[in-house]
Coordinates of C-alpha atoms and ligand atoms in Angstrom, one line a residue:
M1042 CA 99.6 98.2 127.8
E1043 CA 96.8 96.0 127.3
R1044 CA 94.2 97.8 124.4
R1045 CA 90.7 97.1 125.9
I1046 CA 87.5 97.7 123.7
K1047 CA 85.5 100.3 125.8
Y1048 CA 82.3 101.3 123.4
D1049 CA 79.9 100.2 120.7
K1050 CA 81.1 102.8 118.4
T1051 CA 83.0 106.0 118.2
L1052 CA 80.9 109.4 118.2
L1053 CA 81.8 111.2 114.8
V1054 CA 81.3 114.9 115.1
R1055 CA 81.6 117.4 112.4
S1056 CA 83.2 120.4 113.3
D1057 CA 80.0 122.7 112.7
D1058 CA 77.8 120.4 115.0
T1059 CA 78.0 123.0 118.5
E1060 CA 76.6 120.1 120.6
G1061 CA 78.4 117.3 119.9
I1062 CA 82.1 119.5 120.4
K1063 CA 80.1 120.4 123.9
D1064 CA 79.3 117.2 124.6
A1065 CA 82.5 115.6 123.7
A1066 CA 84.3 118.6 125.6
K1067 CA 82.4 117.8 128.7
H1068 CA 82.7 114.4 129.1
L1069 CA 86.9 114.8 128.4
A1070 CA 86.9 117.0 131.9
G1071 CA 85.2 114.5 133.3
G1072 CA 87.6 111.4 132.5
E1073 CA 87.3 110.2 128.8
I1074 CA 89.6 110.4 125.5
V1075 CA 88.4 112.2 122.7
A1076 CA 90.2 112.7 119.4
F1077 CA 90.7 116.2 117.8
P1078 CA 92.2 117.9 114.8
T1079 CA 95.4 120.5 114.8
E1080 CA 96.9 122.3 112.5
T1081 CA 99.5 120.1 113.1
V1082 CA 97.8 116.3 113.7
Y1083 CA 95.1 114.8 115.0
G1084 CA 95.5 114.3 118.8
L1085 CA 94.1 111.7 121.6
G1086 CA 93.1 114.1 124.6
A1087 CA 92.4 113.4 127.7
N1088 CA 91.7 115.9 131.1
A1089 CA 95.7 116.8 132.4
F1090 CA 94.7 117.3 135.3
D1091 CA 93.1 113.6 136.1
S1092 CA 96.0 111.2 136.5
E1093 CA 93.4 108.3 135.7
A1094 CA 92.2 109.9 132.3
V1095 CA 95.8 110.3 131.0
K1096 CA 96.6 106.4 131.9
G1097 CA 93.4 106.1 129.8
I1098 CA 95.5 107.7 126.2
F1099 CA 98.8 105.2 127.0
E1100 CA 96.8 102.4 127.1
A1101 CA 94.1 103.6 124.1
K1102 CA 97.7 104.2 122.2
G1103 CA 99.3 101.4 123.7
R1104 CA 101.8 103.7 124.0
P1105 CA 104.8 103.1 126.6
G1106 CA 103.9 105.2 129.7
D1107 CA 108.1 107.0 129.8
N1108 CA 106.9 109.1 126.8
P1109 CA 105.3 112.3 128.0
L1110 CA 102.5 114.0 126.9
I1111 CA 102.4 117.4 125.7
C1112 CA 99.1 119.9 127.2
H1113 CA 97.0 121.8 124.9
I1114 CA 95.0 125.1 125.6
A1115 CA 93.0 127.0 124.6
D1116 CA 94.1 130.8 125.8
K1117 CA 97.5 131.8 127.4
S1118 CA 96.1 132.5 130.1
Q1119 CA 95.6 129.1 131.0
I1120 CA 99.6 128.1 130.9
E1121 CA 99.9 129.5 135.0
D1122 CA 97.9 126.5 135.5
I1123 CA 100.4 124.2 133.9
V1124 CA 104.0 125.3 134.2
S1125 CA 105.7 127.3 137.5
E1126 CA 108.0 128.8 135.5
I1127 CA 107.8 131.0 132.4
T1128 CA 111.7 132.2 131.3
P1129 CA 112.3 135.1 129.2
L1130 CA 112.6 133.0 126.0
A1131 CA 110.4 131.0 126.5
R1132 CA 108.0 134.2 127.1
K1133 CA 109.3 135.5 123.9
L1134 CA 108.7 131.8 122.1
I1135 CA 105.3 132.2 123.6
D1136 CA 104.4 135.9 121.9
A1137 CA 105.4 135.1 118.4
F1138 CA 104.3 131.6 118.2
M1139 CA 101.1 131.0 119.8
P1140 CA 99.1 130.1 118.7
G1141 CA 100.8 127.7 115.5
P1142 CA 102.6 124.3 115.2
I1143 CA 104.7 124.4 118.4
T1144 CA 105.6 123.2 121.5
I1145 CA 107.4 125.0 124.2
I1146 CA 108.6 122.8 126.7
M1147 CA 109.3 124.5 131.1
K1148 CA 109.3 123.9 134.3
K1149 CA 106.1 121.7 135.3
S1150 CA 103.7 123.3 137.8
D1151 CA 102.5 121.2 141.1
R1152 CA 98.7 120.3 139.1
I1153 CA 100.3 118.4 136.2
P1154 CA 100.6 114.7 137.5
S1155 CA 103.0 113.0 137.0
E1156 CA 101.3 110.2 134.5
V1157 CA 101.2 113.2 132.3
T1158 CA 105.0 114.4 131.8
A1159 CA 106.4 110.6 132.5
G1160 CA 108.5 111.9 135.9
L1161 CA 109.7 114.5 134.3
D1162 CA 109.7 118.2 135.8
T1163 CA 109.4 119.9 132.8
V1164 CA 106.0 119.7 130.6
G1165 CA 105.2 120.1 127.4
V1166 CA 102.8 123.6 126.5
R1167 CA 101.1 123.6 123.0
M1168 CA 98.2 126.5 121.9
P1169 CA 96.8 125.0 118.5
S1170 CA 96.1 127.6 115.7
D1171 CA 93.5 125.7 114.2
E1172 CA 89.5 127.1 114.9
T1173 CA 87.8 123.6 115.2
A1174 CA 91.0 122.5 118.2
N1175 CA 90.8 126.3 119.6
R1176 CA 86.5 125.7 120.3
F1177 CA 86.9 122.2 121.5
L1178 CA 89.7 123.2 124.1
A1179 CA 88.1 126.0 124.7
A1180 CA 84.7 124.0 125.8
C1181 CA 87.1 121.2 127.7
K1182 CA 87.7 124.4 130.8
V1183 CA 90.1 122.2 131.5
P1184 CA 94.0 121.8 129.7
V1185 CA 94.5 118.4 127.6
A1186 CA 97.6 116.3 127.6
A1187 CA 97.5 114.7 124.5
P1188 CA 99.8 112.8 121.9
S1189 CA 99.0 112.2 118.2
A1190 CA 96.4 110.2 118.1
N1191 CA 97.3 107.2 116.5
L1192 CA 98.5 103.7 117.5
S1193 CA 101.9 103.1 118.7
G1194 CA 103.6 102.8 115.9
S1195 CA 101.3 103.7 113.0
P1196 CA 101.9 107.1 110.9
S1197 CA 100.5 110.4 112.6
P1198 CA 97.0 110.2 111.8
T1199 CA 95.7 113.6 109.4
S1200 CA 92.2 113.0 109.1
A1201 CA 89.7 111.5 111.0
A1202 CA 89.5 108.7 108.8
S1203 CA 93.0 107.6 110.3
V1204 CA 92.1 108.6 113.2
M1205 CA 88.5 106.2 113.2
E1206 CA 91.0 103.4 111.5
D1207 CA 93.3 103.1 114.4
M1208 CA 91.0 104.9 117.5
D1209 CA 87.5 103.2 117.4
R1210 CA 85.7 101.9 120.1
Y1211 CA 88.2 102.6 122.0
I1212 CA 87.5 106.0 122.5
Y1213 CA 84.7 108.2 123.2
A1214 CA 84.9 110.6 120.7
C1215 CA 87.2 112.0 117.8
I1216 CA 86.2 115.5 116.2
D1217 CA 86.3 115.3 112.3
G1218 CA 88.2 118.9 111.6
G1219 CA 89.0 117.3 107.8
D1220 CA 92.5 117.3 106.9
S1221 CA 95.7 118.5 108.9
T1222 CA 96.7 121.8 107.7
F1223 CA 100.8 121.2 107.9
G1224 CA 100.6 117.4 108.6
L1225 CA 104.0 117.3 110.5
E1226 CA 103.6 117.3 114.5
S1227 CA 104.7 120.7 115.9
T1228 CA 108.3 122.1 116.4
V1229 CA 109.1 121.5 120.2
V1230 CA 111.6 123.9 122.0
D1231 CA 113.0 123.3 125.7
C1232 CA 112.7 126.7 126.7
T1233 CA 113.7 125.7 130.0
G1234 CA 117.0 127.6 129.9
D1235 CA 118.9 130.3 128.1
V1236 CA 118.5 128.9 124.5
P1237 CA 116.3 127.4 122.6
V1238 CA 117.0 123.8 121.8
I1239 CA 115.1 121.7 119.3
L1240 CA 114.0 119.0 120.3
R1241 CA 111.9 117.9 117.4
P1242 CA 112.1 120.2 114.4
G1243 CA 108.4 121.4 112.5
A1244 CA 106.6 124.0 110.9
V1245 CA 107.8 126.5 113.2
T1246 CA 111.5 126.9 111.6
E1247 CA 115.3 127.0 113.3
E1248 CA 115.6 130.2 111.6
A1249 CA 112.4 131.4 112.5
I1250 CA 113.3 131.0 116.0
R1251 CA 116.5 132.2 114.9
T1252 CA 114.5 136.2 114.6
V1253 CA 113.0 136.1 118.3
S1254 CA 115.9 134.1 120.3
S1255 CA 119.1 136.3 120.7
E1256 CA 120.6 133.3 121.8
S1257 CA 121.1 130.7 118.5
P1258 CA 118.9 127.4 118.8
E1259 CA 120.6 124.4 119.1
E1260 CA 119.7 120.5 117.6
A1261 CA 119.2 117.9 120.4
G1262 CA 122.0 115.7 119.2
S1263 CA 121.7 112.3 118.4
L1264 CA 121.6 109.8 121.3
K1265 CA 124.9 107.3 122.3
A1266 CA 123.9 104.9 124.4
G1267 CA 123.2 104.9 128.3
D1268 CA 122.2 109.1 127.1
V1269 CA 119.2 110.1 128.7
P1270 CA 116.9 111.2 126.0
K1271 CA 115.9 114.8 126.4
A1272 CA 112.7 114.5 124.3
P1273 CA 111.9 110.8 125.3
G1274 CA 110.0 110.5 122.5
M1275 CA 113.6 110.3 120.1
K1276 CA 114.5 107.6 120.6
Y1277 CA 111.6 105.1 119.8
R1278 CA 111.1 104.6 116.2
H1279 CA 108.1 106.1 114.8
Y1280 CA 106.3 105.0 112.0
A1281 CA 107.9 103.3 109.3
P1282 CA 106.3 101.5 106.5
V1283 CA 106.6 97.8 105.7
A1284 CA 107.3 98.6 102.6
Q1285 CA 111.3 99.8 102.6
V1286 CA 111.4 103.6 102.1
E1287 CA 113.6 105.3 99.9
I1288 CA 114.8 109.0 99.6
M1289 CA 115.1 110.7 96.3
S1290 CA 117.6 113.6 96.0
M1291 CA 116.3 116.4 95.0
P1292 CA 118.9 118.5 92.6
D1293 CA 120.4 121.2 94.5
K1294 CA 119.7 124.1 91.7
V1295 CA 115.4 123.3 92.0
K1296 CA 114.2 126.6 93.6
L1297 CA 112.3 125.2 96.6
I1298 CA 108.7 126.5 97.1
N1299 CA 107.3 127.6 100.7
D1300 CA 110.4 126.4 102.5
D1301 CA 109.5 128.8 104.9
F1302 CA 107.4 129.9 108.0
E1303 CA 104.9 132.7 108.0
G1304 CA 104.4 133.8 111.1
Y1305 CA 100.1 132.6 112.0
D1306 CA 98.7 132.2 108.3
V1307 CA 99.2 129.1 107.9
T1308 CA 97.1 127.7 105.5
V1309 CA 98.8 124.9 102.8
N1310 CA 97.8 125.7 99.1
T1311 CA 96.7 122.7 97.8
D1312 CA 96.2 123.7 94.1
V1313 CA 98.7 122.4 91.9
T1314 CA 100.0 124.0 89.0
K1315 CA 99.6 121.6 86.4
P1316 CA 103.1 122.0 84.3
D1317 CA 102.7 123.7 80.7
F1318 CA 106.1 121.5 79.3
K1319 CA 105.8 123.2 76.0
A1320 CA 106.1 126.4 77.1
M1321 CA 109.4 125.5 79.1
D1322 CA 112.4 126.5 77.8
D1323 CA 115.8 124.4 77.9
D1324 CA 117.1 125.0 81.2
A1325 CA 113.6 124.1 83.2
K1326 CA 112.9 121.3 81.0
Q1327 CA 116.0 119.9 82.0
E1328 CA 115.9 121.0 86.1
L1329 CA 112.7 118.4 85.1
V1330 CA 114.6 116.1 84.1
D1331 CA 116.8 115.9 86.8
I1332 CA 113.9 115.5 89.2
L1333 CA 112.9 112.8 87.5
S1334 CA 115.6 110.7 86.8
P1335 CA 116.8 109.8 90.1
F1336 CA 113.0 107.5 90.4
I1337 CA 113.6 106.0 87.4
F1338 CA 116.9 105.3 87.7
R1339 CA 115.6 103.1 91.0
I1340 CA 112.4 101.9 89.4
R1341 CA 114.6 100.4 86.8
Q1342 CA 117.1 98.6 88.9
I1343 CA 114.7 97.5 91.3
L1344 CA 112.9 95.6 88.7
K1345 CA 115.8 94.4 87.3
D1346 CA 116.6 92.8 90.2
K1347 CA 112.9 91.9 91.0
P1348 CA 110.5 91.7 88.4
L1349 CA 107.4 91.5 90.6
A1350 CA 108.4 94.5 92.3
R1351 CA 105.3 96.8 93.3
I1352 CA 107.2 100.6 93.3
G1353 CA 105.4 103.6 95.1
L1354 CA 106.2 106.4 93.9
Y1355 CA 105.5 109.4 97.0
C1356 CA 106.0 112.6 94.6
G1357 CA 105.5 116.1 92.4
I1358 CA 102.8 116.1 89.4
E1359 CA 105.8 116.9 87.1
V1360 CA 107.4 113.7 88.0
K1361 CA 103.5 111.4 87.6
L1362 CA 103.0 113.4 83.8
L1363 CA 106.9 112.6 82.8
I1364 CA 106.3 108.9 83.8
E1365 CA 102.8 108.9 82.3
K1366 CA 103.9 110.6 79.3
M1367 CA 107.1 107.8 79.0
D1368 CA 104.3 105.4 78.8
D1369 CA 106.8 102.5 79.9
K1370 CA 104.2 99.9 80.5
I1371 CA 106.7 98.5 82.4
I1372 CA 107.1 101.3 84.7
L1373 CA 103.4 102.2 84.8
S1374 CA 102.2 98.7 85.8
H1375 CA 105.1 98.4 88.7
T1376 CA 104.0 101.4 90.4
E1377 CA 101.8 103.5 92.3
I1378 CA 101.7 107.2 92.7
F1379 CA 100.6 110.0 95.1
C1380 CA 101.4 113.1 94.3
Y1381 CA 101.6 115.2 96.8
G1382 CA 101.3 118.6 94.7
N1383 CA 104.1 120.5 93.2
S1384 CA 107.6 118.8 92.7
A1385 CA 109.5 121.9 94.4
D1386 CA 106.9 122.4 97.0
V1387 CA 108.1 121.2 100.5
R1388 CA 104.8 122.4 102.2
A1389 CA 103.0 120.2 100.3
A1390 CA 104.6 117.4 100.6
S1391 CA 104.9 117.4 104.3
H1392 CA 101.2 118.2 104.7
G1393 CA 100.7 114.7 102.5
L1394 CA 103.3 112.6 104.3
F1395 CA 101.7 110.8 106.8
A1396 CA 98.7 110.9 104.4
G1397 CA 100.5 109.3 101.4
L1398 CA 102.7 106.5 103.4
R1399 CA 99.6 104.5 104.7
H1400 CA 98.3 105.1 101.5
L1401 CA 101.3 103.7 99.9
D1402 CA 101.6 100.6 102.3
M1403 CA 98.1 100.3 101.8
Q1404 CA 98.9 99.3 98.2
E1405 CA 100.8 96.5 100.0
V1406 CA 104.1 98.0 98.0
D1407 CA 107.2 96.6 98.3
Y1408 CA 109.2 99.8 98.1
I1409 CA 108.3 103.5 98.7
L1410 CA 110.5 106.1 96.2
A1411 CA 109.9 109.4 98.5
Q1412 CA 111.5 112.7 97.0
G1413 CA 113.8 114.1 99.3
F1414 CA 114.9 117.8 99.7
S1415 CA 117.7 119.4 100.3
G1416 CA 117.1 122.8 102.4
A1417 CA 117.1 124.4 105.5
G1418 CA 113.6 125.3 106.7
L1419 CA 110.6 123.2 107.1
S1420 CA 112.8 120.6 104.9
K1421 CA 113.7 119.6 108.0
A1422 CA 111.0 119.0 109.5
Y1423 CA 110.2 116.7 106.4
M1424 CA 113.9 114.9 105.9
N1425 CA 113.4 114.2 109.6
R1426 CA 110.0 112.3 109.3
L1427 CA 110.9 111.3 106.1
S1428 CA 114.5 109.5 107.7
K1429 CA 112.6 107.8 110.5
A1430 CA 110.1 106.5 107.9
S1431 CA 113.5 104.6 106.3
G1432 CA 114.2 102.8 109.1
G1433 CA 116.5 105.7 109.3
M1434 CA 116.8 106.1 113.2
G1435 CA 115.9 104.6 116.7
Q1436 CA 114.5 101.0 118.3
I1437 CA 111.0 99.5 118.2
A1438 CA 109.4 100.9 121.3
P1439 CA 109.3 98.2 124.2
G1440 CA 105.9 95.4 123.8
M1441 CA 105.6 97.5 120.2
P1442 CA 104.8 94.9 117.9
K1443 CA 107.1 94.9 114.2
P1444 CA 104.8 96.1 111.6
S1445 CA 103.6 93.5 109.5
R1446 CA 101.2 92.6 106.6
P1447 CA 99.4 89.4 105.9
A1448 CA 101.5 87.5 103.1
R1449 CA 100.8 88.1 99.7
R1450 CA 100.3 85.1 97.7
E1451 CA 103.3 85.2 95.6
L1452 CA 103.0 84.4 92.4
P1453 CA 105.7 81.5 91.8
L1454 CA 108.1 83.0 89.2
D1455 CA 109.9 80.1 87.6
H1456 CA 106.6 78.7 86.5
F1457 CA 105.6 81.2 83.9
R1458 CA 107.2 81.8 80.7
D1459 CA 106.5 85.7 81.5
T1460 CA 104.0 88.1 83.6
Y1461 CA 101.8 90.1 82.7
T1462 CA 99.8 93.0 84.2
S1463 CA 95.8 93.7 84.3
S1464 CA 94.1 96.2 86.4
V1465 CA 90.5 97.3 86.9
L1466 CA 89.6 100.6 87.8
F1467 CA 86.2 101.6 89.3
V1468 CA 84.5 105.3 89.0
C1469 CA 82.0 106.6 91.1
D1470 CA 81.3 110.7 91.6
D1471 CA 83.9 111.8 94.3
N1472 CA 85.8 109.0 95.3
T1473 CA 84.9 109.2 98.6
C1474 CA 82.8 106.6 99.7
L1475 CA 81.6 104.0 97.0
S1476 CA 84.3 103.4 94.7
P1477 CA 86.7 103.4 97.0
C1478 CA 84.7 101.1 98.8
L1479 CA 84.8 98.6 95.3
E1480 CA 88.5 99.3 95.3
A1481 CA 88.7 97.4 98.4
V1482 CA 85.7 95.2 98.7
M1483 CA 87.7 93.7 94.6
R1484 CA 91.1 93.8 96.1
N1485 CA 90.0 92.3 98.9
L1486 CA 88.5 89.5 96.1
I1487 CA 91.6 89.6 94.1
N1488 CA 93.7 88.2 97.0
G1489 CA 92.1 85.8 97.8
Q1490 CA 91.7 84.6 94.9
A1491 CA 95.2 84.4 93.1
P1492 CA 97.4 83.4 91.7
Y1493 CA 96.3 84.0 87.8
R1494 CA 97.7 83.2 84.4
L1495 CA 96.1 84.6 80.5
R1496 CA 93.2 82.1 79.9
D1497 CA 94.9 81.6 76.0
D1498 CA 98.6 81.5 77.2
K1499 CA 98.8 79.3 80.0
D1500 CA 102.1 79.8 80.0
I1501 CA 102.3 83.3 81.4
G1502 CA 101.2 84.4 85.0
C1503 CA 99.2 88.2 85.4
E1504 CA 99.4 90.1 88.4
L1505 CA 95.8 91.9 88.9
Y1506 CA 95.2 94.8 90.5
A1507 CA 92.5 97.6 91.3
E1508 CA 92.0 101.2 92.0
S1509 CA 89.2 104.1 91.6
A1510 CA 88.6 107.5 90.8
G1511 CA 85.9 110.0 90.7
I1512 CA 85.0 112.0 87.8
N1513 CA 84.1 114.9 90.1
A1514 CA 86.7 114.4 93.0
S1515 CA 88.7 116.2 94.3
T1516 CA 92.4 114.9 94.4
G1517 CA 93.5 114.5 97.4
A1518 CA 90.6 114.3 99.1
S1519 CA 90.6 112.1 102.3
P1520 CA 87.5 109.0 102.5
D1521 CA 84.6 109.6 103.7
P1522 CA 85.6 108.2 108.0
D1523 CA 82.1 106.3 108.3
M1524 CA 82.8 103.7 105.1
C1525 CA 86.5 103.5 106.2
R1526 CA 85.6 102.4 109.6
V1527 CA 82.7 99.2 108.1
L1528 CA 85.5 98.6 105.6
K1529 CA 87.7 97.6 108.8
D1530 CA 85.3 96.2 110.3
T1531 CA 83.8 94.3 107.6
L1532 CA 87.2 93.2 105.5
G1533 CA 89.4 94.1 107.8
Y1534 CA 90.9 96.5 105.0
S1535 CA 92.2 100.0 105.7
M1536 CA 90.8 102.6 103.5
S1537 CA 91.8 105.6 105.7
G1538 CA 95.2 106.3 103.7
H1539 CA 93.2 106.9 100.5
K1540 CA 93.4 109.9 98.3
A1541 CA 90.5 111.3 96.2
M1542 CA 91.5 110.0 92.2
R1543 CA 89.9 112.6 89.7
A1544 CA 89.7 110.5 86.8
D1545 CA 91.4 111.5 83.4
P1546 CA 92.6 110.5 80.0
A1547 CA 96.1 108.7 81.7
C1548 CA 93.9 106.4 84.7
Y1549 CA 91.4 105.4 81.6
D1550 CA 95.2 104.8 79.4
A1551 CA 96.3 102.8 82.7
N1552 CA 93.1 100.6 83.1
D1553 CA 92.2 97.8 81.7
L1554 CA 88.5 97.7 82.4
I1555 CA 86.6 100.1 84.0
L1556 CA 83.8 99.6 85.6
T1557 CA 81.3 102.9 86.8
L1558 CA 79.0 103.1 89.6
R1559 CA 75.8 104.3 88.0
D1560 CA 74.9 104.3 83.9
E1561 CA 75.3 107.9 83.3
Q1562 CA 78.8 108.4 84.8
A1563 CA 79.8 104.9 82.3
F1564 CA 77.8 107.4 79.5
S1565 CA 79.4 110.3 79.9
I1566 CA 83.1 108.5 79.9
T1567 CA 82.6 107.2 76.3
K1568 CA 81.5 110.0 75.4
A1569 CA 84.3 111.8 76.5
F1570 CA 86.5 109.7 75.2
P1571 CA 85.0 107.5 72.2
R1572 CA 88.2 105.3 72.2
I1573 CA 88.3 103.7 75.2
K1574 CA 84.6 102.4 74.9
D1575 CA 84.9 98.6 74.3
K1576 CA 86.3 99.2 78.3
V1577 CA 83.4 100.8 79.9
F1578 CA 80.6 99.7 81.6
S1579 CA 78.5 100.7 84.1
L1580 CA 78.1 97.6 86.7
S1581 CA 74.2 97.2 86.1
T1582 CA 75.5 96.6 82.1
F1583 CA 78.5 94.5 82.5
A1584 CA 76.3 92.3 84.2
A1585 CA 73.9 92.7 81.5
A1586 CA 76.5 92.5 78.8
N1587 CA 77.2 89.0 80.5
G1588 CA 73.6 87.4 80.6
I1589 CA 72.9 88.3 84.9
I1590 CA 69.7 89.8 84.6
F1591 CA 68.1 91.2 87.6
R1592 CA 64.3 91.6 88.2
N1593 CA 62.8 93.7 91.1
E1594 CA 60.1 92.0 93.1
D1595 CA 57.6 93.1 90.6
G1596 CA 59.4 90.6 87.7
K1597 CA 60.4 93.6 85.9
I1598 CA 64.4 94.1 84.9
A1599 CA 65.8 96.1 87.4
A1600 CA 69.5 98.4 87.4
I1601 CA 72.2 98.1 90.7
S1602 CA 71.0 100.3 92.6
I1603 CA 73.5 101.4 95.3
P1604 CA 72.3 104.1 97.4
D1605 CA 75.2 106.5 98.7
P1606 CA 74.9 106.0 101.9
R1607 CA 76.6 109.2 103.7
G1608 CA 74.3 110.8 106.1
E1609 CA 72.6 107.4 107.1
N1610 CA 73.5 105.4 110.5
E1611 CA 75.8 102.6 111.1
K1612 CA 73.3 100.1 109.3
T1613 CA 72.6 101.5 106.1
Y1614 CA 76.8 101.6 105.6
E1615 CA 77.2 97.7 106.6
H1616 CA 74.3 97.4 104.2
T1617 CA 75.7 98.9 101.7
V1618 CA 79.3 97.5 102.1
S1619 CA 77.7 93.4 101.6
A1620 CA 75.4 95.2 98.8
L1621 CA 79.2 95.7 97.1
K1622 CA 80.4 93.3 97.8
A1623 CA 77.6 90.5 96.4
W1624 CA 78.0 92.5 93.3
L1625 CA 81.4 91.8 93.1
E1626 CA 81.7 88.6 93.7
L1627 CA 79.3 87.7 91.2
L1628 CA 80.6 89.7 88.7
F1629 CA 84.1 88.4 89.1
P1630 CA 84.5 85.4 87.5
Y1631 CA 82.6 87.7 84.4
I1632 CA 85.5 90.6 85.5
L1633 CA 88.3 87.9 84.9
K1634 CA 86.8 86.3 81.7
Q1635 CA 86.7 90.2 80.2
L1636 CA 90.5 90.7 81.0
G1637 CA 91.3 87.2 79.5
I1638 CA 92.3 85.5 82.4
E1639 CA 92.0 82.8 85.5
R1640 CA 92.9 81.6 88.0
C1641 CA 96.0 79.5 88.1
Ligands
LIG2697 O1 101.5 118.3 116.8 C1 102.1 118.2 117.9 O2 103.2 118.0 118.8 C2 100.9 116.8 117.8 C3 99.9 117.6 118.2 C4 98.4 116.7 118.8 O3 99.3 118.9 119.0 N1 101.1 116.4 119.5 C5 102.0 115.1 119.3 O4 102.9 114.4 120.6 O5 103.2 115.0 118.3 P1 103.3 113.3 120.9 O6 103.1 113.0 121.8 O7 103.4 112.4 119.6 O8 105.0 114.0 120.9 C6 105.2 114.7 121.5 C7 106.9 115.0 121.6 C8 107.2 113.7 121.9 O9 108.4 113.3 121.0 C9 107.3 113.9 123.6 O10 109.0 112.6 123.9 C10 107.9 115.4 123.1 O11 106.7 115.9 122.7 N2 107.7 115.9 124.8 C11 107.2 116.0 125.4 N3 106.7 116.5 126.8 C12 108.0 116.4 127.1 C13 108.8 117.2 128.3 N4 108.6 117.3 128.9 N5 110.2 117.3 127.8 C14 110.3 117.2 126.5 N6 110.3 116.3 125.1 C15 108.9 116.3 125.3
LIG2698 MG1 103.5 110.3 117.6

């Protein structure tokens, strides 16, 4: 269905804005589309009793109408309005797992229009455990039909920033509830018969279902040609990044962490234990080497065939630290790492998967090597999404364009004797707003001006990269949704998959030039790490060092000063982006000079 821009902007409602949530709920009940957080992924909701409103979801999503939607509720008493029969099996699962990350398929009632169920006589019911979701759904006072809030063919959104990137101006409002706890969509279980049939694995695992059902759950098998799919969504390929995704195996003897669902307490521990390599015994060390080896083996193999390839890693902290410890300049300069938590932590890996894929794809890597798991519980849901992302299953929904990205201007490989890599790091405080913006602007500039070569040896080509980090960042935090939206609008650049990274010695070492937003930040870095002082500047001192002097209206020398736009209006954001863009455009030739490279 053709998408139409419907609003000047989509309202972004904070989760503590009670009036804003009430207003969004009122508009949803009146026929508008509103995105809301849940503990699995964000949903794109409409009044389930209103067939015209429901059609609006398909339009906003660009999704074929033959894929049924789930009805979301705030209270179990609403189930009776949606279904015509609750089987004893359904009752058991409702009692055991609702509210929580499960969708139960039952026979639908006449009140639910066929637009919701795509003509099926069954309907999926889900009661999220997320507190903001519950408050919003209660305020709606009607069941809310909602698929995941991504554009068809994109990964399910796990933050408001990801939703806004896909939906801004197409829907009335988006409620920002922070990062989704699980990060993978709910378990879908058909409970219309005596035997539970798992149509989509999720955080409520087969094992958990077995504890309450007298019959062992069945899994919906893979489809043969001509079969009518039980969960119609199964026939379509879900998000597949532009990069080629490959799954790296986890050695069998490693004991997985958090591979189960423990009732209603659905917190994900995002604290990462940094491994203490020195305190480890030989067996533990060998285990880490076994986790790391498939990554290193595959990176070397890829680079042997394609020396310019860029490789994204979706891996645990142990793998990241070991790769940094190896200090292999070639590997370091060709990889982008998205770290989800501890290597064996399945819940952390599930939590970060969609955000990680979005992020690595945005970094324009050619390959994504992702940690695989072989466990049963939650590993199954994780591997199900990962194998879909690797293009293993399904077809692209009719009418959906194949994912593509603008062609990158490749360095003419045979043109050069050798190639070299250079990178710039932008540092601010929390790495969620201004430094990601600098990174985005810089990447835009870099791509627009490529290719490059060394200034003092013109036979050597150079690839140039930019990244960002924050001195006080909480690693993994999502970027500011307003900044993402303005970057998308002004540069066409996606930052929603960005995850904050804490600036540390390893990232200082991996970069050739470090530019901070403010003078104090450059000062504190050089104070802590005097040995890198020659490559650390604030934007102002870098400009001054290159003879660029700014004067204010009184003719006095002024520093580059960019206030934090958060909490300000859209115009302030636009000004911020255009100011940072203007600065970087001005400084770009000097940055090249500092790095010893030039445009070819
Ligand atoms: O966690 C979730 O389930 C999220 C959040 C927003 O609740 N929602 C979600 O919705 O993932 P969606 O539409 O992206 O996926 C729902 C899946 C689809 O594969 C769909 O085919 C299946 O559930 N489904 C929905 N109703 C069904 C029905 N009556 N019979 C069989 N499958 C159904
Ligand atoms: Mg979906």
